[in-house]
Short mmCIF file of C-alpha atoms in Angstrom, two decimals:
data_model
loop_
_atom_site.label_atom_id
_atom_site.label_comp_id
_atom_site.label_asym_id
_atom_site.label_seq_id
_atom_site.Cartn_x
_atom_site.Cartn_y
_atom_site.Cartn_z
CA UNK A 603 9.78 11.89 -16.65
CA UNK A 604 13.60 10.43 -16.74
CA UNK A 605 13.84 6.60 -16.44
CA UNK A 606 15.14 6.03 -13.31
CA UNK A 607 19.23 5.60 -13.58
CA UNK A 608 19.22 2.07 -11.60
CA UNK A 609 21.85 1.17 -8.93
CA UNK A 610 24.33 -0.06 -10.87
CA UNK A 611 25.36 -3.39 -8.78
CA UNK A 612 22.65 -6.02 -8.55
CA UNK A 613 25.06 -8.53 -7.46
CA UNK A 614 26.04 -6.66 -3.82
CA UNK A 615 26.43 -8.62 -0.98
CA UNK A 616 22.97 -8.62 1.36
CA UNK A 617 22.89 -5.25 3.31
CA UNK A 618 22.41 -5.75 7.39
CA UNK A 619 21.68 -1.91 8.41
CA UNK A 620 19.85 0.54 6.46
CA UNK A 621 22.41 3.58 7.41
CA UNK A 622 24.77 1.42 4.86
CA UNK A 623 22.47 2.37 2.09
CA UNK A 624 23.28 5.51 -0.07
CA UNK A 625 19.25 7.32 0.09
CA UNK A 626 20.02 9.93 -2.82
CA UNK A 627 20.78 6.61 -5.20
CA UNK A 628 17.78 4.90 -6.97
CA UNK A 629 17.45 1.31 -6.01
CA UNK A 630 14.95 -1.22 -7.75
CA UNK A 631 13.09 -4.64 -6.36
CA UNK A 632 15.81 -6.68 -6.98
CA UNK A 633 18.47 -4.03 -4.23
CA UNK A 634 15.49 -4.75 -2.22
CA UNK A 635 15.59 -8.52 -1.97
CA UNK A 636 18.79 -7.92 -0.52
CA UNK A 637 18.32 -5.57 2.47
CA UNK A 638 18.25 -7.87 5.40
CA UNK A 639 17.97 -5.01 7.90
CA UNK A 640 15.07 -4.74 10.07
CA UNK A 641 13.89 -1.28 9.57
CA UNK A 642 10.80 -1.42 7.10
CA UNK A 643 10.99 0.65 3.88
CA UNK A 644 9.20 1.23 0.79
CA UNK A 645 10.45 1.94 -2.65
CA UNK A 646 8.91 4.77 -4.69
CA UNK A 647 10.29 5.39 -8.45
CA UNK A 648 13.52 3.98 -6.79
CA UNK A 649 14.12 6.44 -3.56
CA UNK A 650 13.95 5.03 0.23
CA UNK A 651 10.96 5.63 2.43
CA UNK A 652 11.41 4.48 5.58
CA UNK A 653 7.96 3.22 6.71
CA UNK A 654 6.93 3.92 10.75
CA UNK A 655 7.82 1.70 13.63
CA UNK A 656 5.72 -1.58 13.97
CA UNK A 657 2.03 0.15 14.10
CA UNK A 658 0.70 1.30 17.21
CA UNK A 659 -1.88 -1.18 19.19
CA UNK A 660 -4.64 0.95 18.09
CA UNK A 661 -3.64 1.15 14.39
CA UNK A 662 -3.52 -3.21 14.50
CA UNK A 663 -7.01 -2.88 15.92
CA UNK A 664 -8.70 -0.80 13.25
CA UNK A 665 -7.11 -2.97 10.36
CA UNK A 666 -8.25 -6.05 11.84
CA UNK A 667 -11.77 -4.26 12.47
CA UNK A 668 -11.37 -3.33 8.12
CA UNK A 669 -9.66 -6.80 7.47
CA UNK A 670 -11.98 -9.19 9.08
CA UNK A 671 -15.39 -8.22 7.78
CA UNK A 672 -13.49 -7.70 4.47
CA UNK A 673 -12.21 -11.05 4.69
CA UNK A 674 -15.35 -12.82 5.66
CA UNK A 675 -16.90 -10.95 2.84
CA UNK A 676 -14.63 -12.53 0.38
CA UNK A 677 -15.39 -16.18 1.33
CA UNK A 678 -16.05 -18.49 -1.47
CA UNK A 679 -15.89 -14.89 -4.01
CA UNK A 680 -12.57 -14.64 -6.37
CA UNK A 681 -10.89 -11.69 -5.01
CA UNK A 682 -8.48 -12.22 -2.15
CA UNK A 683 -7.53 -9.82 0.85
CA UNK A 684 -4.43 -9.29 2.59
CA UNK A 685 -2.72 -7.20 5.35
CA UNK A 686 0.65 -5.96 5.33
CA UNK A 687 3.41 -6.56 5.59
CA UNK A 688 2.32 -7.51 1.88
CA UNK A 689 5.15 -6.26 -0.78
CA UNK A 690 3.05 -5.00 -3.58
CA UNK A 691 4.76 -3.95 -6.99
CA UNK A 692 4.20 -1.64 -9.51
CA UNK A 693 5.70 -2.10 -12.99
CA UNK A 694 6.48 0.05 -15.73
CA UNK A 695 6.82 -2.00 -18.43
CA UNK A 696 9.27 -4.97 -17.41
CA UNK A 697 8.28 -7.30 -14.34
CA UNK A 698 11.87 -7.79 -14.17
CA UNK A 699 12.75 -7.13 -10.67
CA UNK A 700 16.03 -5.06 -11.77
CA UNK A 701 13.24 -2.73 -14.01
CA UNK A 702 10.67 -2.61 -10.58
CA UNK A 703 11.23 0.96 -8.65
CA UNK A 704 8.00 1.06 -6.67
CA UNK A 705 7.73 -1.33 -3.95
CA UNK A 706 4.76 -0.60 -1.34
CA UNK A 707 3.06 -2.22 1.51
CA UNK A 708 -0.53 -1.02 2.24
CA UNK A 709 -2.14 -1.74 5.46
CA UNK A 710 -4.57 -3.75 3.66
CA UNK A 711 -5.55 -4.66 0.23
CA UNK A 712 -7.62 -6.38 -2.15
CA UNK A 713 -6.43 -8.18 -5.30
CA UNK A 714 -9.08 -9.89 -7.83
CA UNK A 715 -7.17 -10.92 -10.62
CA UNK A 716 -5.21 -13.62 -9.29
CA UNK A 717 -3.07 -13.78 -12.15
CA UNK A 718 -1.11 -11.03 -10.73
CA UNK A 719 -0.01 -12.74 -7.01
CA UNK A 720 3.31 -14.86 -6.68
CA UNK A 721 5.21 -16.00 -4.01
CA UNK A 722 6.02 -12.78 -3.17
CA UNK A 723 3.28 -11.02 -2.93
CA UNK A 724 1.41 -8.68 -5.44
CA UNK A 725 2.67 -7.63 -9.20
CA UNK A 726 0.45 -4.76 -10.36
CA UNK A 727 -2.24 -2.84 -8.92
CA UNK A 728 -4.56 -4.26 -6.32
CA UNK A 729 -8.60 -3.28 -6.76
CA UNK A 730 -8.36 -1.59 -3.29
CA UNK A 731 -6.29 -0.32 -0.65
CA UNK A 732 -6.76 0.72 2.83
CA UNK A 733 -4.02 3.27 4.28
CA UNK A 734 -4.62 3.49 7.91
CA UNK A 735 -2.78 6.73 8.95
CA UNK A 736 0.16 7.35 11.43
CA UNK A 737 1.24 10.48 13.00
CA UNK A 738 4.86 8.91 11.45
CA UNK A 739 2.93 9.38 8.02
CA UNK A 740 4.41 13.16 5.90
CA UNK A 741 2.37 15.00 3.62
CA UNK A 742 4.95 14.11 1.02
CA UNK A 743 4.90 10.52 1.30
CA UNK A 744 0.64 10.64 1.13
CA UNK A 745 1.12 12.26 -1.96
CA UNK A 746 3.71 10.32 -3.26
CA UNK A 747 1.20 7.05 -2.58
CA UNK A 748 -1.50 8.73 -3.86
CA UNK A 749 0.19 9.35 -7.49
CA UNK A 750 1.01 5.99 -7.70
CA UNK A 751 -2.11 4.37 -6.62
CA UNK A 752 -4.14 6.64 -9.24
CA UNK A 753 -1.25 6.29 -12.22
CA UNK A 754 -0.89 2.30 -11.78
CA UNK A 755 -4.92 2.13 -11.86
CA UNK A 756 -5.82 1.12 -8.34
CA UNK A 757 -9.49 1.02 -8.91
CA UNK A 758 -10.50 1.71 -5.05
CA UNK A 759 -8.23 3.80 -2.20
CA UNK A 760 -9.47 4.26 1.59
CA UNK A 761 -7.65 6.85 3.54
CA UNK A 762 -8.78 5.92 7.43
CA UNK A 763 -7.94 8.58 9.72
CA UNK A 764 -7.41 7.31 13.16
CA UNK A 765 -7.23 10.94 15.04
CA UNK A 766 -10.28 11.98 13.54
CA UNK A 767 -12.05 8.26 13.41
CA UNK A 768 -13.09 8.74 9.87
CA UNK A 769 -12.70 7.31 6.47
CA UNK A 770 -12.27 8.97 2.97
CA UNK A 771 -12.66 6.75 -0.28
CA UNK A 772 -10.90 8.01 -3.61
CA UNK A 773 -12.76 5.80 -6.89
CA UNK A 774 -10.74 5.87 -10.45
CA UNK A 775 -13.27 7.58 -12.45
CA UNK A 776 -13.52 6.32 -16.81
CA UNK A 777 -10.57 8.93 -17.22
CA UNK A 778 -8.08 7.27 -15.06
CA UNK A 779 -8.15 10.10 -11.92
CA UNK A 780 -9.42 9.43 -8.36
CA UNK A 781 -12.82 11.17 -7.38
CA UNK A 782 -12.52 11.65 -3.70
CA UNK A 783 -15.85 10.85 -1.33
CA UNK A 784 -17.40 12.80 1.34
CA UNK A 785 -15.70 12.02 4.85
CA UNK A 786 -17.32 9.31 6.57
CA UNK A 787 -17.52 9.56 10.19
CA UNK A 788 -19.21 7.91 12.94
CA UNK A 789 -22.79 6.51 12.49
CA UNK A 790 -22.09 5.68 8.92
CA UNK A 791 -21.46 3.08 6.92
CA UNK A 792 -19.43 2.79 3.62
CA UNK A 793 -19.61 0.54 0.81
CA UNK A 794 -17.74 -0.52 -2.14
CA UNK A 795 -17.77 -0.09 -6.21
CA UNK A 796 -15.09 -2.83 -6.05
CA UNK A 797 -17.21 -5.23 -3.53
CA UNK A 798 -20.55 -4.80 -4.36
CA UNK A 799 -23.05 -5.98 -1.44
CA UNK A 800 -20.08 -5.04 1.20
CA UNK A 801 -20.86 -2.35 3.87
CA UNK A 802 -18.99 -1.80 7.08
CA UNK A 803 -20.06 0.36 9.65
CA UNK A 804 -17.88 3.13 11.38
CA UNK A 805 -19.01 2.56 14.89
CA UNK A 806 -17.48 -1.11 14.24
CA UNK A 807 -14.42 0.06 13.31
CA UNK A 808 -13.71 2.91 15.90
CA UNK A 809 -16.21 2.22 18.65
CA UNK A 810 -14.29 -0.36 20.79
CA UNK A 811 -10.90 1.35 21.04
CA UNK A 812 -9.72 1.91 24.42
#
């Protein structure tokens, strides 16, 4: 693959509105530190996604049902949890923030090695992510996540489908590609390789929504 050809001014003056941007360019962390525009976007190997409108009531109610018990979970344990917005980058090579293209913000995620969160959020791959899915979400940008969740190393990725109330886990297997799950549904519970001990039920993450 081509190393991304970066936008050549780092030095811009802060951008206010997204249409101002040039989408076929490539832009890296350090562009984005500069877009003061309210629209929320996410960088992959330097092209603009634009991420969905602030998340539907229903959406915020199933990642607080997966944050919470997550987050209880993790009391007084080493590995920390967080819901977006959450930048979370993924380096190449360079932590540089002129040599970072891939900028994302899962819904939630969980980070043990502490060594890799700063002020700004995440640097490197979390353990696990939870993607709670949008109509807004395209095929192309699922499989654009996907790629880089498995190629950074994410150890542990939860697709949670709200339309069909169900959850699918992908785990890294020893040869660095994801092994999807069955589809969890209703009545079930799923655990975690990356927590060991947690469970969460699907009734308590679906069953209250009105």
């Amino acid at each position: 693959m081509n190393k991304p050809v970066p936008y050549p001014d780092l030095h811009e003056e802060p951008v206010h509105e997204l249409n101002d941007i040039d989408a076929s360019l490539t832009y890296s962390y350090a562009n984005y530190l500069n877009w003061l525009f309210h629209d929320r976007v996410e960088l992959i190997r330097g092209k603009i996604f634009k991420m969905s409108p602030a998340p539907s009531r229903v959406h915020q109610e199933i990642s607080g049902n997966i944050f919470n018990p997550i987050a209880n979970f993790l009391k007084s344990k080493s590995c920390k949890v967080y819901a977006a917005p959450f930048d979370v980058r993924f380096p190449k090579e360079s932590k540089a923030d002129q040599d970072v293209y891939t900028v994302l913000q899962p819904n939630i995620c969980v980070v043990c090695d502490r060594s890799k969160l700063d002020d700004r959020g995440c640097i490197g791959a979390p353990d696990l992510i939870v993607e709670i899915l949008s109509p807004g979400n395209t095929k192309v940008e699922l499989l654009h996540k996907y790629q880089v969740y498995q190629e950074f190393g994410v150890k542990e990725y939860w697709v949670v489908s709200q339309s069909d109330q169900s959850i699918l886990i992908y785990t890294l297997n020893e040869f660095g590609k994801f092994q999807p799950s069955k589809i969890y549904s209703l009545s079930e519970k799923v655990s975690s390789s990356v927590l060991p001990g947690f469970e969460l039920a699907l009734d308590d993450v679906f069953g209250d929504l009105d």
